[in-house]
Amino acid sequence: MGVQQYDGIGEAFEGFKALPLTRYGEVPSFLGLVGDVRGKSVLDLACGTGFYSRELRRRGAAEVLGVDISTEMIAAAESFEQREPLGVRYEVGDVAELRPLEGKFDVALAVQCLNYAEDRASLDRMCRNIHRSLVPGGDFYVFAQKPDYAFDCASLEQYGFRCEPTGDHVETGPRVRVTALLDPQPISILGTVPRREVYEESLRGAGFTELEWVPLGISEEGLREYGEDFWADLLAHPPLEMLRCRA
């Protein structure tokens, strides 16, 4: 479901990071959750064009490997690496079929990754493969749509996105269509929102412990730029949520 959609986007995917919800919500919230990576090895799964791979390398990560199922996304990430060499490595790979990697990583990221599992068995494989790739006690951070989001953020479009249920359900949860309201051409992606218990059962079954759901926040810069009232609906009805756990 994911690869064909993302192959047609390429570097345009970087535009997502300029939208208010991503720039002032996702990025600072997720980087704050991950915290200090100086001297650590990082595995960035569903890395896309390598935004977080590059940022964590700049923040002192000793090693970063980005993996994405889309050849076009990896090509875009490698193009960024050529323009600004940081020493980030990239490869094409399906997290559900992830090859055994050389060495184990201290930290793994999955930003909008696990929600592309085609079914429960695929999600279980993803989680097992990620657990296998981490050192004992390694940290795993997930960023995805809130599992029980009720599509009740009425002003979501002012933050740069549209989120619509398709009416279809699969084994892991409902299907949704998320549209990034980019100018001049919006980009729509079809995905799944796994139920909270599905995430938790798959992660625990793979060996992860200390699961903790973490709410989305808005950066001080975002509050200064737009004011508190602008963000009130988003914070009252957040469409996104984070999760951290330990191998």
mmCIF file of C-alpha atoms in Angstrom:
data_model
loop_
_atom_site.group_PDB
_atom_site.id
_atom_site.type_symbol
_atom_site.label_atom_id
_atom_site.label_comp_id
_atom_site.label_asym_id
_atom_site.label_seq_id
_atom_site.Cartn_x
_atom_site.Cartn_y
_atom_site.Cartn_z
ATOM 1 C CA MET A 1 0.000 0.000 0.000
ATOM 2 C CA GLY A 2 2.781 2.464 0.862
ATOM 3 C CA VAL A 3 5.511 2.108 -1.743
ATOM 4 C CA GLN A 4 3.545 3.075 -4.862
ATOM 5 C CA GLN A 5 2.187 6.194 -3.153
ATOM 6 C CA TYR A 6 5.573 7.429 -1.989
ATOM 7 C CA ASP A 7 7.436 6.614 -5.201
ATOM 8 C CA GLY A 8 5.495 9.391 -6.887
ATOM 9 C CA ILE A 9 6.367 12.050 -4.297
ATOM 10 C CA GLY A 10 10.161 12.190 -4.054
ATOM 11 C CA GLU A 11 11.652 15.440 -2.764
ATOM 12 C CA ALA A 12 8.196 17.056 -2.623
ATOM 13 C CA PHE A 13 7.814 15.125 0.626
ATOM 14 C CA GLU A 14 10.134 17.648 2.278
ATOM 15 C CA GLY A 15 7.314 20.191 1.898
ATOM 16 C CA PHE A 16 5.384 18.397 4.656
ATOM 17 C CA LYS A 17 7.924 19.719 7.166
ATOM 18 C CA ALA A 18 6.969 23.349 6.399
ATOM 19 C CA LEU A 19 3.279 22.905 7.264
ATOM 20 C CA PRO A 20 2.277 24.337 10.670
ATOM 21 C CA LEU A 21 1.303 21.015 12.267
ATOM 22 C CA THR A 22 4.570 19.378 11.226
ATOM 23 C CA ARG A 23 6.907 22.310 11.767
ATOM 24 C CA TYR A 24 5.634 23.356 15.196
ATOM 25 C CA GLY A 25 4.046 20.117 16.400
ATOM 26 C CA GLU A 26 5.530 16.920 14.988
ATOM 27 C CA VAL A 27 9.165 17.894 14.568
ATOM 28 C CA PRO A 28 9.828 19.575 17.940
ATOM 29 C CA SER A 29 7.681 17.023 19.798
ATOM 30 C CA PHE A 30 9.408 14.029 18.263
ATOM 31 C CA LEU A 31 12.923 15.407 18.551
ATOM 32 C CA GLY A 32 12.190 16.294 22.150
ATOM 33 C CA LEU A 33 10.996 12.743 22.795
ATOM 34 C CA VAL A 34 14.096 11.180 21.239
ATOM 35 C CA GLY A 35 16.357 13.529 23.183
ATOM 36 C CA ASP A 36 20.149 13.415 23.261
ATOM 37 C CA VAL A 37 21.616 11.075 20.643
ATOM 38 C CA ARG A 38 25.246 12.160 20.905
ATOM 39 C CA GLY A 39 27.496 9.170 20.359
ATOM 40 C CA LYS A 40 24.578 6.809 19.680
ATOM 41 C CA SER A 41 23.761 4.709 16.629
ATOM 42 C CA VAL A 42 20.339 5.402 15.110
ATOM 43 C CA LEU A 43 18.155 3.303 12.807
ATOM 44 C CA ASP A 44 15.567 5.474 11.010
ATOM 45 C CA LEU A 45 12.819 3.237 9.619
ATOM 46 C CA ALA A 46 10.503 4.571 6.904
ATOM 47 C CA CYS A 47 13.038 7.403 6.726
ATOM 48 C CA GLY A 48 11.492 8.972 3.631
ATOM 49 C CA THR A 49 13.780 11.677 2.294
ATOM 50 C CA GLY A 50 15.952 11.437 5.406
ATOM 51 C CA PHE A 51 14.770 14.474 7.372
ATOM 52 C CA TYR A 52 15.188 12.883 10.809
ATOM 53 C CA SER A 53 18.266 10.927 9.718
ATOM 54 C CA ARG A 54 20.017 14.163 8.824
ATOM 55 C CA GLU A 55 18.791 16.054 11.874
ATOM 56 C CA LEU A 56 19.943 13.406 14.350
ATOM 57 C CA ARG A 57 23.301 13.136 12.632
ATOM 58 C CA ARG A 58 23.680 16.907 12.986
ATOM 59 C CA ARG A 59 22.806 16.497 16.657
ATOM 60 C CA GLY A 60 25.726 14.191 17.213
ATOM 61 C CA ALA A 61 24.559 10.655 16.425
ATOM 62 C CA ALA A 62 27.656 8.527 15.776
ATOM 63 C CA GLU A 63 25.979 6.470 13.063
ATOM 64 C CA VAL A 64 22.668 6.792 11.225
ATOM 65 C CA LEU A 65 21.117 4.299 8.818
ATOM 66 C CA GLY A 66 17.900 5.276 7.043
ATOM 67 C CA VAL A 67 15.693 2.555 5.542
ATOM 68 C CA ASP A 68 12.648 3.093 3.335
ATOM 69 C CA ILE A 69 10.587 0.844 1.085
ATOM 70 C CA SER A 70 10.438 3.504 -1.655
ATOM 71 C CA THR A 71 13.348 3.685 -4.104
ATOM 72 C CA GLU A 72 12.366 7.265 -4.987
ATOM 73 C CA MET A 73 12.442 8.339 -1.344
ATOM 74 C CA ILE A 74 15.881 6.796 -0.863
ATOM 75 C CA ALA A 75 17.084 8.438 -4.069
ATOM 76 C CA ALA A 76 15.921 11.804 -2.717
ATOM 77 C CA ALA A 77 17.622 11.129 0.639
ATOM 78 C CA GLU A 78 20.874 10.235 -1.086
ATOM 79 C CA SER A 79 20.611 13.400 -3.175
ATOM 80 C CA PHE A 80 20.433 15.455 0.022
ATOM 81 C CA GLU A 81 23.438 13.544 1.352
ATOM 82 C CA GLN A 82 25.428 14.358 -1.786
ATOM 83 C CA ARG A 83 24.585 18.043 -1.460
ATOM 84 C CA GLU A 84 25.372 18.162 2.263
ATOM 85 C CA PRO A 85 27.555 15.172 3.212
ATOM 86 C CA LEU A 86 26.830 14.138 6.783
ATOM 87 C CA GLY A 87 27.832 10.506 6.680
ATOM 88 C CA VAL A 88 24.258 9.160 6.764
ATOM 89 C CA ARG A 89 23.768 5.784 5.055
ATOM 90 C CA TYR A 90 20.555 4.830 3.296
ATOM 91 C CA GLU A 91 19.113 1.661 1.823
ATOM 92 C CA VAL A 92 15.879 0.440 0.285
ATOM 93 C CA GLY A 93 14.108 -2.045 2.497
ATOM 94 C CA ASP A 94 10.719 -3.222 3.736
ATOM 95 C CA VAL A 95 10.565 -3.089 7.547
ATOM 96 C CA ALA A 96 8.295 -6.163 7.522
ATOM 97 C CA GLU A 97 11.063 -8.056 5.696
ATOM 98 C CA LEU A 98 14.039 -6.187 7.147
ATOM 99 C CA ARG A 99 17.326 -7.950 6.536
ATOM 100 C CA PRO A 100 19.585 -8.717 9.518
ATOM 101 C CA LEU A 101 21.754 -5.622 9.876
ATOM 102 C CA GLU A 102 25.443 -5.505 10.700
ATOM 103 C CA GLY A 103 25.582 -4.660 14.378
ATOM 104 C CA LYS A 104 22.764 -3.437 16.592
ATOM 105 C CA PHE A 105 21.528 0.095 17.126
ATOM 106 C CA ASP A 106 21.038 2.135 20.290
ATOM 107 C CA VAL A 107 17.954 3.936 18.974
ATOM 108 C CA ALA A 108 15.289 3.168 16.366
ATOM 109 C CA LEU A 109 12.692 5.565 14.936
ATOM 110 C CA ALA A 110 9.455 4.800 13.129
ATOM 111 C CA VAL A 111 7.712 7.956 11.932
ATOM 112 C CA GLN A 112 4.507 6.991 10.097
ATOM 113 C CA CYS A 113 5.827 3.473 9.572
ATOM 114 C CA LEU A 114 3.973 0.810 11.555
ATOM 115 C CA ASN A 115 0.626 2.102 10.274
ATOM 116 C CA TYR A 116 1.516 0.797 6.805
ATOM 117 C CA ALA A 117 1.478 -2.828 7.920
ATOM 118 C CA GLU A 118 -0.896 -4.681 5.607
ATOM 119 C CA ASP A 119 -2.201 -6.917 8.403
ATOM 120 C CA ARG A 120 -1.480 -8.027 11.955
ATOM 121 C CA ALA A 121 1.104 -10.597 10.857
ATOM 122 C CA SER A 122 2.990 -7.897 8.951
ATOM 123 C CA LEU A 123 2.903 -5.578 11.975
ATOM 124 C CA ASP A 124 4.194 -8.385 14.192
ATOM 125 C CA ARG A 125 7.088 -8.989 11.775
ATOM 126 C CA MET A 126 7.914 -5.279 11.724
ATOM 127 C CA CYS A 127 8.086 -5.157 15.505
ATOM 128 C CA ARG A 128 10.190 -8.323 15.750
ATOM 129 C CA ASN A 129 12.612 -7.066 13.110
ATOM 130 C CA ILE A 130 13.015 -3.730 14.875
ATOM 131 C CA HIS A 131 13.537 -5.402 18.253
ATOM 132 C CA ARG A 132 16.162 -7.697 16.705
ATOM 133 C CA SER A 133 18.005 -4.647 15.351
ATOM 134 C CA LEU A 134 18.366 -2.920 18.732
ATOM 135 C CA VAL A 135 20.842 -3.473 21.542
ATOM 136 C CA PRO A 136 19.326 -4.799 24.787
ATOM 137 C CA GLY A 137 17.741 -1.787 26.454
ATOM 138 C CA GLY A 138 17.743 0.179 23.196
ATOM 139 C CA ASP A 139 15.060 2.819 22.708
ATOM 140 C CA PHE A 140 12.309 2.693 20.079
ATOM 141 C CA TYR A 141 10.262 5.790 19.243
ATOM 142 C CA VAL A 142 7.049 5.781 17.189
ATOM 143 C CA PHE A 143 5.177 8.721 15.675
ATOM 144 C CA ALA A 144 1.799 8.026 14.072
ATOM 145 C CA GLN A 145 -1.831 8.990 13.898
ATOM 146 C CA LYS A 146 -3.550 8.814 17.267
ATOM 147 C CA PRO A 147 -5.066 5.311 17.457
ATOM 148 C CA ASP A 148 -8.449 6.526 18.713
ATOM 149 C CA TYR A 149 -8.590 9.806 16.800
ATOM 150 C CA ALA A 150 -12.268 10.685 16.284
ATOM 151 C CA PHE A 151 -11.730 12.965 13.241
ATOM 152 C CA ASP A 152 -12.993 15.784 15.451
ATOM 153 C CA CYS A 153 -10.349 18.463 14.908
ATOM 154 C CA ALA A 154 -12.662 20.751 12.948
ATOM 155 C CA SER A 155 -9.933 23.231 12.023
ATOM 156 C CA LEU A 156 -7.301 20.672 10.989
ATOM 157 C CA GLU A 157 -6.964 22.247 7.546
ATOM 158 C CA GLN A 158 -5.645 25.495 9.026
ATOM 159 C CA TYR A 159 -2.717 23.454 10.360
ATOM 160 C CA GLY A 160 -1.948 22.152 6.879
ATOM 161 C CA PHE A 161 -3.709 18.787 6.670
ATOM 162 C CA ARG A 162 -6.985 17.062 5.925
ATOM 163 C CA CYS A 163 -7.724 13.664 7.489
ATOM 164 C CA GLU A 164 -10.696 11.618 6.286
ATOM 165 C CA PRO A 165 -11.894 8.089 7.088
ATOM 166 C CA THR A 166 -12.452 6.034 3.949
ATOM 167 C CA GLY A 167 -15.105 3.831 5.550
ATOM 168 C CA ASP A 168 -12.956 0.750 5.035
ATOM 169 C CA HIS A 169 -11.518 -1.341 7.855
ATOM 170 C CA VAL A 170 -8.732 -3.904 7.825
ATOM 171 C CA GLU A 171 -7.527 -6.289 10.494
ATOM 172 C CA THR A 172 -5.478 -3.689 12.351
ATOM 173 C CA GLY A 173 -7.869 -0.733 12.176
ATOM 174 C CA PRO A 174 -9.671 1.799 9.937
ATOM 175 C CA ARG A 175 -8.272 3.096 6.667
ATOM 176 C CA VAL A 176 -7.782 6.847 6.389
ATOM 177 C CA ARG A 177 -6.754 9.325 3.730
ATOM 178 C CA VAL A 178 -4.407 12.093 4.872
ATOM 179 C CA THR A 179 -3.871 15.064 2.559
ATOM 180 C CA ALA A 180 -1.015 17.514 3.015
ATOM 181 C CA LEU A 181 -2.303 20.847 1.760
ATOM 182 C CA LEU A 182 0.832 21.818 -0.128
ATOM 183 C CA ASP A 183 0.922 24.641 -2.642
ATOM 184 C CA PRO A 184 0.432 24.294 -5.566
ATOM 185 C CA GLN A 185 -0.356 20.572 -5.428
ATOM 186 C CA PRO A 186 -1.813 18.821 -2.344
ATOM 187 C CA ILE A 187 -0.510 15.294 -1.701
ATOM 188 C CA SER A 188 -2.794 12.525 -0.419
ATOM 189 C CA ILE A 189 -1.642 9.320 1.264
ATOM 190 C CA LEU A 190 -3.802 6.313 2.107
ATOM 191 C CA GLY A 191 -2.928 4.549 5.339
ATOM 192 C CA THR A 192 -4.283 2.604 8.284
ATOM 193 C CA VAL A 193 -4.712 3.644 11.922
ATOM 194 C CA PRO A 194 -3.974 0.557 14.021
ATOM 195 C CA ARG A 195 -5.952 0.302 17.228
ATOM 196 C CA ARG A 196 -4.064 1.066 20.440
ATOM 197 C CA GLU A 197 -4.237 -2.532 21.660
ATOM 198 C CA VAL A 198 -2.908 -3.765 18.305
ATOM 199 C CA TYR A 199 0.201 -1.595 18.644
ATOM 200 C CA GLU A 200 0.726 -2.656 22.231
ATOM 201 C CA GLU A 201 0.193 -6.381 21.658
ATOM 202 C CA SER A 202 2.544 -6.449 18.659
ATOM 203 C CA LEU A 203 5.265 -4.498 20.449
ATOM 204 C CA ARG A 204 5.064 -6.529 23.644
ATOM 205 C CA GLY A 205 4.933 -9.749 21.638
ATOM 206 C CA ALA A 206 8.193 -8.736 19.963
ATOM 207 C CA GLY A 207 9.831 -8.202 23.357
ATOM 208 C CA PHE A 208 9.436 -4.453 23.893
ATOM 209 C CA THR A 209 8.752 -3.198 27.417
ATOM 210 C CA GLU A 210 8.045 0.106 29.196
ATOM 211 C CA LEU A 211 5.488 1.229 26.590
ATOM 212 C CA GLU A 212 4.391 4.822 27.091
ATOM 213 C CA TRP A 213 2.083 6.929 24.924
ATOM 214 C CA VAL A 214 3.173 10.567 24.740
ATOM 215 C CA PRO A 215 0.915 13.427 23.573
ATOM 216 C CA LEU A 216 1.778 15.865 20.823
ATOM 217 C CA GLY A 217 2.842 19.344 21.915
ATOM 218 C CA ILE A 218 3.376 22.699 20.230
ATOM 219 C CA SER A 219 6.751 24.431 20.380
ATOM 220 C CA GLU A 220 7.288 27.818 21.993
ATOM 221 C CA GLU A 221 8.141 29.117 18.529
ATOM 222 C CA GLY A 222 4.769 27.940 17.220
ATOM 223 C CA LEU A 223 2.937 29.581 20.097
ATOM 224 C CA ARG A 224 4.745 32.870 19.462
ATOM 225 C CA GLU A 225 4.187 32.671 15.709
ATOM 226 C CA TYR A 226 0.439 31.935 15.773
ATOM 227 C CA GLY A 227 -0.773 32.494 19.344
ATOM 228 C CA GLU A 228 -2.371 30.025 21.751
ATOM 229 C CA ASP A 229 -5.889 30.383 20.340
ATOM 230 C CA PHE A 230 -4.749 29.184 16.929
ATOM 231 C CA TRP A 231 -3.614 25.841 18.396
ATOM 232 C CA ALA A 232 -6.520 25.299 20.811
ATOM 233 C CA ASP A 233 -8.545 22.961 18.577
ATOM 234 C CA LEU A 234 -5.494 20.888 17.660
ATOM 235 C CA LEU A 235 -4.462 20.408 21.286
ATOM 236 C CA ALA A 236 -8.030 19.565 22.307
ATOM 237 C CA HIS A 237 -8.435 17.020 19.467
ATOM 238 C CA PRO A 238 -4.911 15.885 18.494
ATOM 239 C CA PRO A 239 -4.774 13.682 15.391
ATOM 240 C CA LEU A 240 -1.235 12.470 16.145
ATOM 241 C CA GLU A 241 0.457 10.736 19.063
ATOM 242 C CA MET A 242 3.872 9.358 19.993
ATOM 243 C CA LEU A 243 4.966 6.140 21.675
ATOM 244 C CA ARG A 244 8.230 5.123 23.281
ATOM 245 C CA CYS A 245 9.348 1.716 24.487
ATOM 246 C CA ARG A 246 12.493 -0.250 25.219
ATOM 247 C CA ALA A 247 14.014 -3.385 23.741
#
